[in-house]
Amino acid sequence: MSHEGIRLVSADEARREPERELPREAVTPAKVKVQQSTGEGLEIEWKDGHRSRWSFAWLRSACPCATCHEEREAQGRLPGEARSKPTTLLPMYEAPARPESASPVGNYAISFKWNDGHASGIYSWDYLRRHCGCATCPAAAE
Ligand SMILES: [Zn+2]
Ligand SMILES: [Zn+2]
């Protein structure tokens, strides 16, 4: 047996970052719709014909920036998993996540300025496609 191509990946890592390369058409959007006025979410139609949808709440909790990533690691949350409510004495009202604006980043990503002021997440097409929120993608079953 050859050891070539064998990479040691922790089970955790393997679950989060699928090894497979996605075909170019699968990570190239044909149409990007930010349903800002309705508050529904983000919809992307890819070059390979697949259609993905994510709610803004999911996107906000899946923010890929380093700070949010570390926070998720620390709490053992998967991208998109809502953070557990902080235990404070005063009940806090949290406005549903909505972007105040969305802008393209180069030709590989989109970024949002959220209504809570957070704006450092860069959502690459690859990241989004790997976390496709549709009913048929395996990622959705996780
Ligand atoms: Zn973030
Ligand atoms: Zn899908």
XYZ file of N, CA and C and ligand atoms in Angstrom:
428
model
N 0.836 -1.203 0.000
C 0.000 0.000 0.000
C 0.869 1.249 0.000
N 0.522 2.173 -0.817
C 1.263 3.429 -0.877
C 0.607 4.444 0.059
N 1.437 5.280 0.598
C 0.896 6.296 1.491
C 0.528 7.573 0.742
N 0.752 7.545 -0.524
C 0.485 8.746 -1.298
C -0.999 9.104 -1.238
N -1.263 10.369 -1.103
C -2.651 10.821 -1.111
C -3.344 10.660 0.224
N -2.646 10.078 1.189
C -3.289 9.930 2.487
C -2.993 11.156 3.338
N -4.029 11.763 3.813
C -3.863 12.928 4.664
C -4.613 12.651 5.941
N -3.986 12.939 7.036
C -4.681 12.706 8.289
C -5.568 13.895 8.614
N -6.838 13.618 8.722
C -7.797 14.664 9.027
C -8.629 14.161 10.197
N -8.804 14.983 11.169
C -9.637 14.562 12.291
C -11.070 14.397 11.791
N -11.809 13.556 12.451
C -13.187 13.286 12.036
C -13.989 14.580 12.010
N -13.694 15.416 12.956
C -14.383 16.693 13.074
C -14.136 17.557 11.848
N -12.869 17.617 11.492
C -12.447 18.419 10.353
C -13.057 17.876 9.074
N -13.041 16.563 8.951
C -13.556 15.919 7.749
C -15.036 16.220 7.570
N -15.726 16.306 8.690
C -17.157 16.552 8.636
C -17.419 17.994 8.186
N -16.557 18.887 8.636
C -16.773 20.288 8.321
C -16.302 20.665 6.930
N -15.151 20.152 6.539
C -14.567 20.546 5.261
C -14.475 19.342 4.341
N -15.480 19.150 3.518
C -15.407 18.026 2.592
C -14.159 18.169 1.721
N -13.508 17.055 1.474
C -12.251 17.072 0.741
C -12.459 17.328 -0.744
N -13.578 16.895 -1.235
C -13.761 16.923 -2.690
C -13.735 18.357 -3.229
N -13.108 18.485 -4.378
C -13.096 19.753 -5.090
C -14.431 19.864 -5.792
N -15.009 21.032 -5.751
C -16.256 21.206 -6.467
C -15.953 21.658 -7.890
N -16.738 21.151 -8.846
C -16.520 21.601 -10.222
C -16.756 23.102 -10.344
N -16.056 23.727 -11.257
C -16.133 25.178 -11.410
C -17.570 25.683 -11.577
N -18.375 24.969 -12.377
C -19.764 25.432 -12.603
C -20.587 25.368 -11.322
N -20.131 24.527 -10.386
C -20.884 24.369 -9.144
C -20.626 25.525 -8.175
N -19.531 26.241 -8.403
C -19.210 27.345 -7.497
C -19.169 28.687 -8.238
N -19.802 28.700 -9.423
C -19.917 29.950 -10.168
C -21.388 30.316 -10.261
N -21.786 31.408 -9.653
C -23.204 31.758 -9.689
C -23.617 32.328 -11.034
N -24.770 31.925 -11.497
C -25.337 32.507 -12.701
C -26.204 33.689 -12.299
N -26.904 33.527 -11.167
C -27.780 34.593 -10.662
C -27.667 34.642 -9.148
N -27.531 35.830 -8.618
C -27.497 36.009 -7.169
C -28.628 36.940 -6.785
N -29.506 36.457 -5.921
C -30.618 37.289 -5.485
C -30.563 37.482 -3.974
N -30.392 38.712 -3.556
C -30.449 39.015 -2.135
C -31.840 39.563 -1.871
N -32.653 38.746 -1.185
C -34.048 39.139 -0.968
C -34.160 40.018 0.269
N -33.542 41.187 0.120
C -33.407 42.099 1.248
C -34.745 42.676 1.692
N -35.576 43.067 0.733
C -36.820 43.733 1.103
C -37.804 42.773 1.758
N -37.820 41.529 1.315
C -38.733 40.570 1.917
C -38.123 39.931 3.161
N -36.804 40.046 3.301
C -36.136 39.465 4.465
C -36.007 37.958 4.392
N -36.275 37.393 3.202
C -36.277 35.941 3.082
C -34.893 35.307 3.141
N -33.973 35.887 2.403
C -32.643 35.299 2.416
C -31.922 35.488 1.109
N -30.950 34.631 0.927
C -30.117 34.707 -0.267
C -30.439 33.514 -1.159
N -30.547 33.788 -2.446
C -30.808 32.710 -3.390
C -29.759 32.786 -4.496
N -29.156 31.674 -4.782
C -28.171 31.637 -5.865
C -28.513 30.530 -6.835
N -28.534 30.903 -8.106
C -28.670 29.905 -9.149
C -27.279 29.726 -9.729
N -26.768 28.495 -9.681
C -25.403 28.230 -10.117
C -25.352 27.886 -11.597
N -24.140 27.986 -12.138
C -23.938 27.669 -13.563
C -24.302 26.226 -13.885
N -24.209 25.339 -12.894
C -24.552 23.941 -13.158
C -26.054 23.679 -13.043
N -26.816 24.773 -12.851
C -28.261 24.635 -12.830
C -28.851 24.437 -11.448
N -28.010 24.206 -10.447
C -28.494 23.980 -9.100
C -28.923 25.304 -8.469
N -29.914 25.225 -7.598
C -30.411 26.424 -6.951
C -30.250 26.277 -5.440
N -29.631 27.257 -4.818
C -29.412 27.203 -3.370
C -30.097 28.371 -2.694
N -30.483 28.116 -1.454
C -31.164 29.132 -0.672
C -30.682 29.088 0.757
N -30.504 30.247 1.344
C -30.151 30.316 2.758
C -30.955 31.440 3.379
N -31.404 31.220 4.582
C -32.086 32.305 5.283
C -31.024 33.256 5.809
N -31.416 34.494 6.052
C -30.454 35.451 6.594
C -29.990 35.021 7.978
N -30.898 34.424 8.743
C -30.515 33.954 10.080
C -29.399 32.922 9.973
N -29.541 32.007 9.015
C -28.512 30.986 8.820
C -27.197 31.643 8.447
N -27.274 32.558 7.476
C -26.057 33.211 6.992
C -25.348 33.983 8.099
N -26.123 34.649 8.929
C -25.519 35.423 10.007
C -24.801 34.492 10.988
N -25.443 33.351 11.311
C -24.796 32.425 12.253
C -23.674 31.639 11.594
N -23.617 31.663 10.280
C -22.557 30.933 9.583
C -21.447 31.872 9.135
N -21.438 33.085 9.658
C -20.442 34.082 9.237
C -19.049 33.463 9.265
N -18.349 33.508 8.119
C -17.052 32.832 8.048
C -15.869 33.644 8.572
N -16.093 34.817 9.137
C -14.955 35.619 9.610
C -14.282 34.911 10.789
N -13.039 35.296 11.045
C -12.238 34.604 12.058
C -12.886 34.642 13.439
N -13.442 35.782 13.793
C -14.048 35.925 15.115
C -15.230 34.975 15.290
N -16.123 34.973 14.305
C -17.298 34.106 14.396
C -16.893 32.643 14.310
N -15.885 32.360 13.474
C -15.404 30.994 13.328
C -14.879 30.477 14.670
N -14.079 31.306 15.336
C -13.523 30.901 16.627
C -14.619 30.725 17.669
N -15.583 31.604 17.612
C -16.691 31.513 18.562
C -17.450 30.199 18.361
N -17.660 29.826 17.097
C -18.344 28.559 16.821
C -17.512 27.370 17.281
N -16.204 27.437 16.997
C -15.310 26.361 17.437
C -15.422 26.177 18.934
N -15.357 27.298 19.653
C -15.378 27.271 21.107
C -16.682 26.684 21.636
N -17.760 26.939 20.912
C -19.062 26.461 21.377
C -19.475 25.166 20.692
N -18.625 24.668 19.794
C -18.929 23.423 19.107
C -20.133 23.506 18.199
N -20.322 24.662 17.595
C -21.452 24.825 16.688
C -21.008 24.670 15.250
N -21.877 24.139 14.424
C -21.616 24.080 12.993
C -22.034 25.417 12.396
N -21.435 25.763 11.226
C -21.855 26.996 10.582
C -23.374 27.009 10.388
N -24.001 28.093 10.764
C -25.438 28.195 10.571
C -26.245 27.797 11.785
N -25.600 27.138 12.726
C -26.284 26.735 13.947
C -26.413 27.966 14.840
N -27.600 28.238 15.308
C -27.811 29.448 16.108
C -27.056 29.346 17.423
N -26.527 30.465 17.869
C -25.831 30.444 19.149
C -26.857 30.322 20.258
N -26.439 29.643 21.329
C -27.370 29.471 22.431
C -27.588 30.826 23.085
N -28.784 31.014 23.557
C -29.141 32.310 24.144
C -28.298 32.563 25.392
N -27.752 33.763 25.480
C -26.959 34.063 26.672
C -27.854 34.102 27.908
N -27.305 33.604 29.001
C -28.121 33.609 30.220
C -27.933 34.933 30.947
N -28.823 35.830 30.658
C -28.785 37.120 31.331
C -30.070 37.269 32.119
N -30.038 38.175 33.070
C -31.221 38.382 33.888
C -32.321 39.084 33.100
N -31.879 39.990 32.253
C -32.862 40.716 31.468
C -33.075 40.024 30.135
N -34.316 39.755 29.816
C -34.553 39.166 28.498
C -34.176 40.189 27.427
N -33.424 39.722 26.420
C -32.997 40.660 25.403
C -33.717 40.384 24.102
N -34.147 41.456 23.499
C -34.770 41.290 22.197
C -33.692 41.326 21.133
N -33.645 40.290 20.335
C -32.694 40.269 19.239
C -33.453 40.383 17.930
N -33.172 41.438 17.210
C -33.837 41.611 15.922
C -33.389 40.505 14.972
N -34.320 39.993 14.172
C -33.925 38.957 13.216
C -32.829 39.483 12.290
N -31.863 38.616 11.992
C -30.745 39.031 11.154
C -31.217 39.431 9.766
N -30.725 40.571 9.344
C -31.021 41.078 8.018
C -29.838 41.889 7.550
N -29.500 41.780 6.284
C -28.393 42.619 5.835
C -28.879 44.031 5.520
N -28.067 45.012 5.916
C -28.378 46.385 5.520
C -27.897 46.605 4.094
N -26.843 45.871 3.761
C -26.369 45.918 2.386
C -25.600 44.646 2.075
N -25.482 44.374 0.809
C -24.707 43.220 0.360
C -23.829 43.693 -0.779
N -22.591 43.259 -0.775
C -21.731 43.671 -1.878
C -20.836 42.531 -2.337
N -20.552 42.526 -3.634
C -19.679 41.479 -4.155
C -18.243 41.694 -3.695
N -17.520 40.613 -3.485
C -16.103 40.676 -3.149
C -15.363 40.002 -4.293
N -14.642 40.793 -5.060
C -13.999 40.257 -6.259
C -15.043 39.530 -7.086
N -14.676 38.391 -7.628
C -15.695 37.602 -8.318
C -15.862 36.254 -7.638
N -15.432 36.201 -6.382
C -15.450 34.899 -5.711
C -16.318 34.858 -4.458
N -16.869 35.991 -4.073
C -17.579 35.999 -2.787
C -18.572 37.142 -2.682
N -19.344 37.106 -1.610
C -20.287 38.179 -1.305
C -20.123 38.512 0.179
N -20.303 39.767 0.504
C -20.239 40.115 1.927
C -21.487 40.900 2.303
N -21.846 40.820 3.574
C -23.039 41.498 4.055
C -22.671 42.454 5.174
N -23.405 43.557 5.217
C -23.335 44.395 6.407
C -24.635 44.099 7.141
N -24.508 43.433 8.295
C -25.698 42.989 9.007
C -26.299 44.101 9.855
N -27.565 43.907 10.199
C -28.248 44.935 10.991
C -27.733 45.007 12.432
N -26.889 44.057 12.844
C -26.279 44.181 14.168
C -24.902 44.856 14.079
N -24.571 45.348 12.870
C -23.329 46.090 12.704
C -22.153 45.252 12.237
N -22.300 43.920 12.318
C -21.201 43.041 11.928
C -21.061 43.026 10.402
N -19.822 43.111 9.927
C -19.654 43.175 8.476
C -18.367 42.527 7.990
N -17.730 41.704 8.819
C -16.414 41.217 8.396
C -16.428 39.865 7.704
N -17.596 39.272 7.550
C -17.646 37.956 6.917
C -17.595 38.029 5.401
N -16.738 37.211 4.820
C -16.685 37.104 3.363
C -17.152 35.704 3.004
N -18.301 35.640 2.375
C -18.915 34.356 2.035
C -18.506 33.982 0.622
N -17.543 33.086 0.504
C -17.103 32.691 -0.835
C -18.150 31.782 -1.464
N -18.172 31.784 -2.778
C -19.140 30.918 -3.467
C -18.931 29.466 -3.055
N -17.644 29.121 -2.906
C -17.307 27.758 -2.517
C -17.912 27.413 -1.161
N -17.752 28.323 -0.204
C -18.288 28.120 1.142
C -19.809 27.963 1.091
N -20.444 28.835 0.325
C -21.896 28.790 0.240
C -22.373 27.493 -0.407
N -21.716 27.136 -1.504
C -22.161 25.916 -2.188
C -21.968 24.682 -1.308
N -20.881 24.673 -0.546
C -20.628 23.542 0.345
C -21.640 23.475 1.481
N -22.260 24.601 1.762
C -23.284 24.612 2.808
C -24.649 24.900 2.210
N -24.853 24.397 1.013
C -26.126 24.609 0.328
C -27.279 24.214 1.236
N -28.251 25.096 1.315
C -29.355 24.868 2.244
C -30.555 24.198 1.611
N -30.426 23.692 0.400
C -31.589 23.076 -0.234
C -31.854 21.694 0.347
N -32.980 21.141 0.013
C -33.412 19.887 0.625
C -32.655 18.683 0.088
N -32.079 18.806 -1.091
C -31.471 17.628 -1.703
C -29.973 17.496 -1.477
N -29.312 18.584 -1.075
C -27.874 18.491 -0.883
C -27.560 17.785 0.432
N -26.535 16.921 0.393
C -26.181 16.184 1.602
C -25.813 17.108 2.769
N -25.240 18.277 2.436
C -24.836 19.204 3.493
C -26.026 19.610 4.357
N -27.196 19.667 3.714
C -28.386 20.103 4.432
C -28.808 19.077 5.472
N -28.385 17.833 5.278
C -28.809 16.771 6.195
C -27.971 16.729 7.456
N -26.852 17.454 7.459
C -25.945 17.389 8.599
C -26.588 17.929 9.862
Zn -18.283 37.181 11.655
Zn -28.414 22.170 -2.900
